[in-house]
Amino acid sequence: MSDSLPKHIRKFITIDDDELTNALTFFRPISLRKKENLLVEGEICKSNYFVVSGCLRMFFVNEKGVEQTVQFALENWWLADYTSFSAQKPAAFSIQAVEKSEVLAIDFAANETLLAQHPCLERYFRLVHQRAHAAAQYRMKYHYDHSREELYHEFARLFPEFVQRIPQYLLASYLGFTPEYLSEIRSRKLS
Amino acid sequence: MSDSLPKHIRKFITIDDDELTNALTFFRPISLRKKENLLVEGEICKSNYFVVSGCLRMFFVNEKGVEQTVQFALENWWLADYTSFSAQKPAAFSIQAVEKSEVLAIDFAANETLLAQHPCLERYFRLVHQRAHAAAQYRMKYHYDHSREELYHEFARLFPEFVQRIPQYLLASYLGFTPEYLSEIRSRKLS
DNA sequence: CGGGCCTTTGACTGGTTTCAACTTCTGTGG
DNA sequence: CCACAGAAGTTGAAACCAGTCAAAGGCCCG
């Protein structure tokens, strides 16, 4: 198993070696090929996923049958449909690997046991969710504050390597517009 | 002090009376008139706020000088600029009372002490942030899935009493469009 | 009773979508 | 290693959703 999760945990809390080692036994490694699914809309989101390497995306299919990407998760990010995971009820989203990926999964029940046995991890997950909450507030601000075209330029400025890494139609989907329009924006910028 | 916070805490965790009573001493009650500010953009978000009664909103001022509301908080919701609160750096948002409100505030330093003395509250805040994170995922879905007009009808269907309670221009701001357009939507529905 | 804020209405504008056709890239099997 | 099929990206024209601006009307609160 990679050591990226223990390293990530220690960025947020202090925890001794024995307890950390034991905690890690609750996680299950999963290897994914490109486009392989971890969760399909309508199923129950059984696990919370930590990305060791690669990239996941969460999406849903809208009324017109088009896939709308709502979130990406790169290395060291957690991802799940938390409404589904928390209540163990059907998910509104699907989760899929954008590229070949390694993730660590923790099931709902294992998660409860883990936190009961190692209460110090409550703090870790509190900080992880608080950070995600903060990020969601900023993300809403970006959407309110910018036109679609500006969203693209902002995103490309903030995450230039990521823009290279993923296909354009996924980026367009994430930013909330059509691949055709993204194509137009890009050609405009070149001239 | 109202008992709404202890009740809320006990919806999420079990905690004995003494510990809960002591924990409550860390919070400071604040009364707000309509339009009174708790936080102004550029200041540091010193506290996390729990709404006992009334309604808060978080907003920023865009390049055109227009206030954009990104979030409301009703009874039993927590609100803060969590980027600013976590790092104690200048806020990107302002927080203001929409109507006469009673809130409980906990300062950054008091929050750290509270959690150190009462680690069981890490779980409470973990669950609160996880719920907020889940809500943010659904909110993004709504924005991707619906036109502006549909957003209004969905919102009015889900929170009819709230639509009555707040002025239209704030609702328009929250849904991401202009008061003029909201007015047009409403007149269309009547005929 | 008055003033200012909120809401409504209408004409015009433009950013973005839709649709369809075409080109380029990618990967998989022969 | 090449060929080919499907996926991804580009281009352009027409349509539309929603914003902007300006002006008038309603309503709350002092």
Coordinates of C-alpha atoms (C1' of nucleotides) in Angstrom, one line a residue:
Chain A
M1 CA 0.0 0.0 0.0
S2 CA 1.2 3.5 -0.8
D3 CA 2.0 5.8 2.1
S4 CA 0.1 8.7 0.8
L5 CA -2.9 8.3 3.1
P6 CA -0.8 8.1 6.4
K7 CA 1.2 11.1 5.2
H8 CA -2.1 13.0 4.5
I9 CA -3.5 12.1 7.9
R10 CA -0.3 13.4 9.6
K11 CA -0.7 16.7 7.8
F12 CA -3.8 17.3 9.9
I13 CA -3.4 15.5 13.2
T14 CA -0.8 13.9 15.4
I15 CA -1.2 10.2 15.9
D16 CA 1.3 7.5 17.1
D17 CA 2.6 4.8 14.7
D18 CA 0.8 1.8 16.2
E19 CA -2.6 3.5 16.1
L20 CA -2.0 4.8 12.5
T21 CA -0.9 1.3 11.4
N22 CA -4.0 -0.2 12.9
A23 CA -6.3 2.4 11.3
L24 CA -4.9 1.7 7.9
T25 CA -6.1 -1.9 8.1
F26 CA -9.7 -0.6 7.7
F27 CA -8.9 0.6 4.1
R28 CA -9.2 -1.6 1.0
P29 CA -7.0 -0.8 -2.0
I30 CA -8.7 -0.7 -5.4
S31 CA -7.0 -0.4 -8.9
L32 CA -9.1 1.1 -11.6
R33 CA -8.6 1.3 -15.4
K34 CA -9.6 4.4 -17.3
K35 CA -13.4 4.8 -17.4
E36 CA -14.0 2.1 -14.8
N37 CA -16.8 2.8 -12.3
L38 CA -16.7 3.0 -8.5
L39 CA -20.3 4.0 -8.2
V40 CA -23.3 4.1 -10.5
E41 CA -26.2 6.6 -10.0
G42 CA -29.1 4.8 -8.2
E43 CA -26.8 2.4 -6.3
I44 CA -25.8 3.1 -2.7
C45 CA -22.5 4.8 -2.2
K46 CA -21.0 2.1 0.0
S47 CA -17.6 3.6 0.5
N48 CA -15.7 6.8 0.9
Y49 CA -12.7 6.9 -1.5
F50 CA -9.2 8.4 -1.1
V51 CA -7.3 8.9 -4.3
V52 CA -3.7 7.6 -4.1
S53 CA -2.9 8.2 -7.8
G54 CA -4.8 9.1 -10.9
C55 CA -8.0 11.0 -11.1
L56 CA -11.7 10.4 -10.4
R57 CA -14.7 12.3 -11.4
M58 CA -18.3 12.5 -10.0
F59 CA -21.1 13.1 -12.5
F60 CA -24.8 12.6 -13.2
V61 CA -26.8 12.2 -16.4
N62 CA -29.2 15.1 -17.1
E63 CA -32.6 15.0 -18.7
K64 CA -31.1 15.3 -22.1
G65 CA -28.9 12.3 -21.5
V66 CA -25.7 14.4 -21.2
E67 CA -23.2 13.5 -18.5
Q68 CA -22.5 16.5 -16.2
T69 CA -19.3 16.4 -14.2
V70 CA -19.7 18.0 -10.8
Q71 CA -16.4 17.2 -9.2
F72 CA -12.9 15.9 -9.9
A73 CA -10.7 14.2 -7.3
L74 CA -6.9 14.1 -7.8
E75 CA -4.2 12.6 -5.6
N76 CA -4.9 13.1 -1.9
W77 CA -8.5 14.1 -2.3
W78 CA -11.5 12.2 -0.8
L79 CA -14.6 11.6 -2.9
A80 CA -18.0 10.2 -2.3
D81 CA -21.7 11.1 -2.8
Y82 CA -21.9 12.1 0.9
T83 CA -25.7 12.3 0.9
S84 CA -25.8 8.6 -0.2
F85 CA -22.8 7.6 1.9
S86 CA -24.1 9.2 5.2
A87 CA -27.6 7.8 4.9
Q88 CA -26.8 4.6 2.9
K89 CA -29.5 5.5 0.4
P90 CA -29.4 5.6 -3.4
A91 CA -26.9 7.9 -5.0
A92 CA -27.7 10.9 -7.3
F93 CA -24.2 10.6 -8.8
S94 CA -21.8 8.2 -10.5
I95 CA -18.1 8.0 -9.8
Q96 CA -15.7 7.0 -12.5
A97 CA -11.9 6.9 -13.1
V98 CA -10.8 9.6 -15.6
E99 CA -7.5 7.7 -16.0
K100 CA -5.8 4.6 -14.5
S101 CA -6.1 5.1 -10.8
E102 CA -5.3 3.7 -7.4
V103 CA -7.7 4.4 -4.6
L104 CA -8.3 3.4 -1.0
A105 CA -11.9 2.6 0.0
I106 CA -13.5 2.5 3.4
D107 CA -17.0 1.1 3.7
F108 CA -19.7 2.8 5.7
A109 CA -19.6 0.2 8.5
A110 CA -15.8 0.0 8.6
N111 CA -15.8 3.8 8.8
E112 CA -18.1 3.8 11.9
T113 CA -15.9 1.1 13.6
L114 CA -12.7 3.0 12.7
L115 CA -14.0 6.2 14.2
A116 CA -15.3 4.4 17.3
Q117 CA -11.9 2.7 17.9
H118 CA -9.8 5.8 16.9
P119 CA -11.7 8.9 17.9
C120 CA -8.7 11.1 17.0
L121 CA -9.6 10.5 13.4
E122 CA -12.9 12.3 13.9
R123 CA -10.7 15.4 13.9
Y124 CA -9.0 14.4 10.7
F125 CA -12.3 13.9 8.9
R126 CA -13.7 17.1 10.5
L127 CA -10.8 19.0 9.0
V128 CA -11.1 17.3 5.6
H129 CA -14.8 18.1 5.4
Q130 CA -14.3 21.6 6.7
R131 CA -11.7 22.2 3.9
A132 CA -14.1 20.8 1.3
H133 CA -16.8 23.0 2.7
A134 CA -14.6 26.0 2.4
A135 CA -13.7 25.0 -1.2
A136 CA -17.4 24.7 -2.1
Q137 CA -18.0 28.2 -0.9
Y138 CA -15.2 29.6 -3.1
R139 CA -16.4 27.5 -6.0
M140 CA -19.9 29.0 -5.8
K141 CA -18.3 32.5 -5.7
Y142 CA -16.4 31.7 -8.9
H143 CA -19.6 30.6 -10.6
Y144 CA -21.5 33.8 -9.5
D145 CA -18.6 36.1 -10.3
H146 CA -17.6 35.1 -13.8
S147 CA -19.0 34.4 -17.2
R148 CA -18.5 30.9 -18.7
E149 CA -15.5 32.2 -20.7
E150 CA -13.9 33.8 -17.7
L151 CA -14.4 30.5 -15.7
Y152 CA -12.3 28.7 -18.3
H153 CA -9.5 31.3 -18.2
E154 CA -9.5 31.3 -14.4
F155 CA -9.4 27.6 -14.2
A156 CA -6.7 27.3 -16.8
R157 CA -4.7 29.9 -14.8
L158 CA -5.1 28.1 -11.5
F159 CA -4.7 24.5 -12.7
P160 CA -2.7 24.6 -16.0
E161 CA -1.3 21.1 -15.6
F162 CA -4.7 19.7 -14.9
V163 CA -6.1 21.3 -18.1
Q164 CA -3.5 19.5 -20.1
R165 CA -4.2 16.2 -18.3
I166 CA -7.9 15.8 -18.9
P167 CA -10.0 15.7 -22.1
Q168 CA -11.6 19.0 -23.1
Y169 CA -15.2 17.6 -23.1
L170 CA -14.8 16.7 -19.4
L171 CA -13.5 20.2 -18.6
A172 CA -16.3 21.8 -20.5
S173 CA -18.8 19.6 -18.6
Y174 CA -17.2 20.6 -15.3
L175 CA -17.3 24.3 -16.0
G176 CA -20.9 24.0 -17.1
F177 CA -20.9 24.6 -20.8
T178 CA -20.7 22.8 -24.1
P179 CA -17.5 21.3 -25.7
E180 CA -18.3 23.4 -28.8
Y181 CA -18.1 26.6 -26.9
L182 CA -14.9 25.6 -25.2
S183 CA -13.4 25.0 -28.6
E184 CA -14.5 28.5 -29.7
I185 CA -13.0 30.1 -26.6
R186 CA -9.7 28.4 -27.2
S187 CA -9.4 29.4 -30.8
R188 CA -10.3 33.0 -29.9
K189 CA -7.4 33.1 -27.4
L190 CA -4.8 31.9 -30.0
S191 CA -5.4 34.6 -32.5
Chain B
M1 CA -29.5 31.4 26.3
S2 CA -31.8 29.4 24.1
D3 CA -31.5 25.7 24.2
S4 CA -31.5 25.2 20.4
L5 CA -27.7 24.6 20.2
P6 CA -27.6 21.8 22.9
K7 CA -30.6 20.2 21.2
H8 CA -28.9 20.4 17.9
I9 CA -25.7 18.9 19.3
R10 CA -27.7 16.0 20.8
K11 CA -29.2 15.2 17.4
F12 CA -25.7 14.2 16.3
I13 CA -23.8 12.9 19.3
T14 CA -24.4 11.6 22.8
I15 CA -22.9 13.8 25.5
D16 CA -23.6 14.0 29.2
D17 CA -25.2 17.0 30.9
D18 CA -22.1 18.3 32.7
E19 CA -19.9 18.2 29.7
L20 CA -22.5 19.9 27.5
T21 CA -23.1 22.6 30.0
N22 CA -19.4 23.3 30.2
A23 CA -19.1 23.3 26.4
L24 CA -21.9 25.9 26.1
T25 CA -19.8 28.4 28.1
F26 CA -17.5 28.8 25.1
F27 CA -20.2 30.4 23.1
R28 CA -21.1 34.1 23.1
P29 CA -24.7 35.2 22.3
I30 CA -25.1 38.1 19.8
S31 CA -28.3 39.9 18.9
L32 CA -28.6 41.5 15.5
R33 CA -30.9 44.0 13.9
K34 CA -31.9 43.6 10.3
K35 CA -29.0 44.4 8.0
E36 CA -26.5 44.4 10.8
N37 CA -23.1 42.9 9.9
L38 CA -21.2 40.1 11.5
L39 CA -18.3 40.1 9.1
V40 CA -17.2 42.5 6.4
E41 CA -15.2 41.4 3.3
G42 CA -11.5 41.9 3.9
E43 CA -11.7 41.4 7.7
I44 CA -10.8 38.2 9.4
C45 CA -13.7 35.8 10.1
K46 CA -13.0 35.6 13.8
S47 CA -16.0 33.4 14.7
N48 CA -18.1 30.5 13.6
Y49 CA -21.8 31.4 13.9
F50 CA -24.8 29.3 14.9
V51 CA -28.2 30.7 14.1
V52 CA -30.6 30.5 17.0
S53 CA -33.4 32.5 15.4
G54 CA -33.7 34.7 12.3
C55 CA -31.7 34.5 9.2
L56 CA -28.2 35.4 8.0
R57 CA -26.7 35.7 4.5
M58 CA -23.2 35.5 3.2
F59 CA -22.4 37.6 0.2
F60 CA -19.6 39.4 -1.8
V61 CA -19.6 42.5 -4.0
N62 CA -18.7 41.7 -7.6
E63 CA -16.7 43.9 -10.0
K64 CA -19.9 45.8 -11.0
G65 CA -20.6 46.7 -7.4
V66 CA -23.5 44.3 -7.1
E67 CA -24.0 42.2 -4.0
Q68 CA -24.0 38.5 -4.7
T69 CA -25.6 36.3 -2.0
V70 CA -23.9 32.9 -1.9
Q71 CA -25.5 31.4 1.1
F72 CA -28.4 31.8 3.6
A73 CA -28.4 30.4 7.1
L74 CA -31.7 29.8 8.9
E75 CA -32.3 28.4 12.5
N76 CA -29.9 25.6 13.4
W77 CA -27.4 26.3 10.6
W78 CA -23.8 27.2 11.1
L79 CA -22.3 29.9 9.0
A80 CA -18.8 31.3 8.5
D81 CA -16.3 32.0 5.7
Y82 CA -14.4 28.8 6.5
T83 CA -11.4 29.7 4.4
S84 CA -11.0 32.8 6.4
F85 CA -11.9 31.2 9.7
S86 CA -9.6 28.2 9.4
A87 CA -6.5 30.1 8.4
Q88 CA -7.5 33.4 10.2
K89 CA -6.8 35.4 7.1
P90 CA -8.9 38.1 5.3
A91 CA -12.4 37.0 4.2
A92 CA -13.7 37.0 0.7
F93 CA -17.3 37.3 2.0
S94 CA -19.5 39.5 4.2
I95 CA -22.1 38.1 6.6
Q96 CA -25.2 40.1 7.4
A97 CA -28.5 39.6 9.2
V98 CA -31.4 39.4 6.7
E99 CA -33.9 40.0 9.6
K100 CA -33.7 40.4 13.4
S101 CA -31.6 37.5 14.5
E102 CA -30.1 35.8 17.5
V103 CA -26.8 33.9 17.0
L104 CA -24.2 32.1 19.1
A105 CA -20.6 32.8 18.2
I106 CA -17.5 30.9 18.9
D107 CA -14.1 32.5 18.3
F108 CA -11.3 30.7 16.5
A109 CA -9.2 30.3 19.7
A110 CA -12.2 29.3 21.9
N111 CA -13.1 26.7 19.2
E112 CA -9.6 25.1 19.5
T113 CA -9.8 25.1 23.3
L114 CA -13.3 23.7 23.2
L115 CA -12.3 20.8 20.9
A116 CA -9.2 20.1 22.9
Q117 CA -11.2 19.9 26.2
H118 CA -14.2 18.1 24.6
P119 CA -12.9 15.9 21.8
C120 CA -16.4 14.3 21.4
L121 CA -17.4 17.6 19.7
E122 CA -15.0 16.9 16.9
R123 CA -17.5 14.3 15.9
Y124 CA -20.3 16.8 16.1
F125 CA -18.5 19.3 13.8
R126 CA -17.4 16.5 11.5
L127 CA -21.0 15.6 11.0
V128 CA -22.1 19.2 10.5
H129 CA -19.4 19.8 7.9
Q130 CA -20.0 16.5 6.2
R131 CA -23.7 17.5 5.9
A132 CA -22.8 20.8 4.5
H133 CA -20.4 19.2 2.0
A134 CA -23.2 16.9 0.9
A135 CA -25.6 19.8 0.5
A136 CA -23.0 21.7 -1.6
Q137 CA -22.7 18.7 -3.9
Y138 CA -26.5 18.7 -4.4
R139 CA -26.5 22.4 -4.9
M140 CA -23.9 22.2 -7.7
K141 CA -26.1 19.5 -9.3
Y142 CA -29.1 21.8 -9.2
H143 CA -27.1 24.6 -10.9
Y144 CA -25.9 22.3 -13.6
D145 CA -29.2 20.6 -14.1
H146 CA -31.6 23.5 -14.5
S147 CA -32.1 26.8 -16.3
R148 CA -32.4 29.9 -14.1
E149 CA -36.1 29.8 -14.4
E150 CA -36.3 26.2 -13.4
L151 CA -34.0 27.0 -10.4
Y152 CA -36.6 29.4 -9.2
H153 CA -39.5 27.0 -9.5
E154 CA -37.5 24.2 -7.8
F155 CA -36.5 26.5 -5.0
A156 CA -40.0 27.8 -4.5
R157 CA -41.3 24.2 -4.5
L158 CA -38.7 23.1 -1.9
F159 CA -38.8 26.2 0.4
P160 CA -42.1 27.9 -0.1
E161 CA -42.2 29.5 3.3
F162 CA -38.6 30.9 2.8
V163 CA -39.6 32.5 -0.5
Q164 CA -42.3 34.4 1.4
R165 CA -39.9 35.4 4.1
I166 CA -37.1 37.1 2.2
P167 CA -37.2 40.0 -0.3
Q168 CA -37.2 39.0 -4.0
Y169 CA -33.9 40.8 -4.8
L170 CA -32.1 38.6 -2.3
L171 CA -33.6 35.5 -3.7
A172 CA -32.7 36.5 -7.2
S173 CA -29.1 37.3 -6.1
Y174 CA -28.9 33.8 -4.4
L175 CA -30.2 32.0 -7.5
G176 CA -27.7 33.8 -9.7
F177 CA -29.9 36.2 -11.8
T178 CA -31.3 39.7 -11.8
P179 CA -34.3 41.0 -9.9
E180 CA -35.8 42.0 -13.3
Y181 CA -35.7 38.5 -14.6
L182 CA -37.2 37.1 -11.4
S183 CA -40.1 39.5 -11.8
E184 CA -40.6 38.3 -15.4
I185 CA -40.6 34.7 -14.3
R186 CA -43.2 35.4 -11.6
S187 CA -45.6 37.3 -13.9
R188 CA -45.3 34.5 -16.5
K189 CA -46.4 31.9 -14.0
L190 CA -49.5 33.9 -13.0
S191 CA -51.1 34.1 -16.5
Chain C
dC1 C1' -47.6 62.6 4.0
dG2 C1' -43.3 62.0 1.7
dG3 C1' -39.1 59.7 0.1
dG4 C1' -36.5 56.0 -1.0
dC5 C1' -36.3 51.3 -1.8
dC6 C1' -38.3 47.5 -4.1
dT7 C1' -40.7 45.6 -8.0
dT8 C1' -42.5 45.6 -12.5
dT9 C1' -42.5 46.3 -17.6
dG10 C1' -40.5 46.7 -22.2
dA11 C1' -36.9 47.2 -25.8
dC12 C1' -32.6 46.0 -27.1
dT13 C1' -28.3 43.3 -26.8
dG14 C1' -25.1 39.6 -26.5
dG15 C1' -23.2 35.4 -24.6
dT16 C1' -24.0 30.7 -25.0
dT17 C1' -26.6 26.7 -26.9
dT18 C1' -28.1 23.8 -30.4
dC19 C1' -27.5 21.3 -34.5
dA20 C1' -25.2 19.5 -38.3
dA21 C1' -21.2 18.6 -40.9
dC22 C1' -16.5 18.0 -41.2
dT23 C1' -11.7 17.0 -39.5
dT24 C1' -8.4 15.0 -36.4
dC25 C1' -7.0 11.8 -33.0
dT26 C1' -6.7 7.2 -30.7
dG27 C1' -6.6 2.6 -29.9
dT28 C1' -7.7 -2.0 -31.2
dG29 C1' -7.8 -6.1 -34.3
dG30 C1' -6.3 -8.1 -38.3
Chain D
dC1 C1' 2.4 -2.2 -38.4
dC2 C1' -1.3 -0.6 -40.9
dA3 C1' -6.3 0.2 -41.5
dC4 C1' -10.3 1.5 -40.0
dA5 C1' -14.1 2.7 -36.7
dG6 C1' -15.4 5.4 -33.0
dA7 C1' -14.4 9.1 -30.1
dA8 C1' -12.9 13.8 -29.5
dG9 C1' -12.3 18.3 -31.3
dT10 C1' -13.5 22.2 -34.7
dT11 C1' -16.3 25.3 -37.4
dG12 C1' -20.3 28.1 -38.7
dA13 C1' -25.3 29.5 -38.8
dA14 C1' -29.5 30.1 -36.5
dA15 C1' -32.1 30.5 -32.2
dC16 C1' -32.8 31.7 -27.5
dC17 C1' -32.1 32.5 -22.7
dA18 C1' -31.0 36.0 -19.7
dG19 C1' -28.7 40.6 -18.9
dT20 C1' -28.7 45.6 -19.3
dC21 C1' -30.7 49.9 -19.3
dA22 C1' -34.3 53.2 -18.5
dA23 C1' -38.5 54.6 -16.7
dA24 C1' -42.7 54.2 -14.1
dG25 C1' -45.5 52.3 -10.3
dG26 C1' -46.2 50.4 -5.6
dC27 C1' -45.3 50.1 -0.9
dC28 C1' -43.1 50.4 3.5
dC29 C1' -41.4 53.2 7.2
dG30 C1' -40.1 57.4 9.1

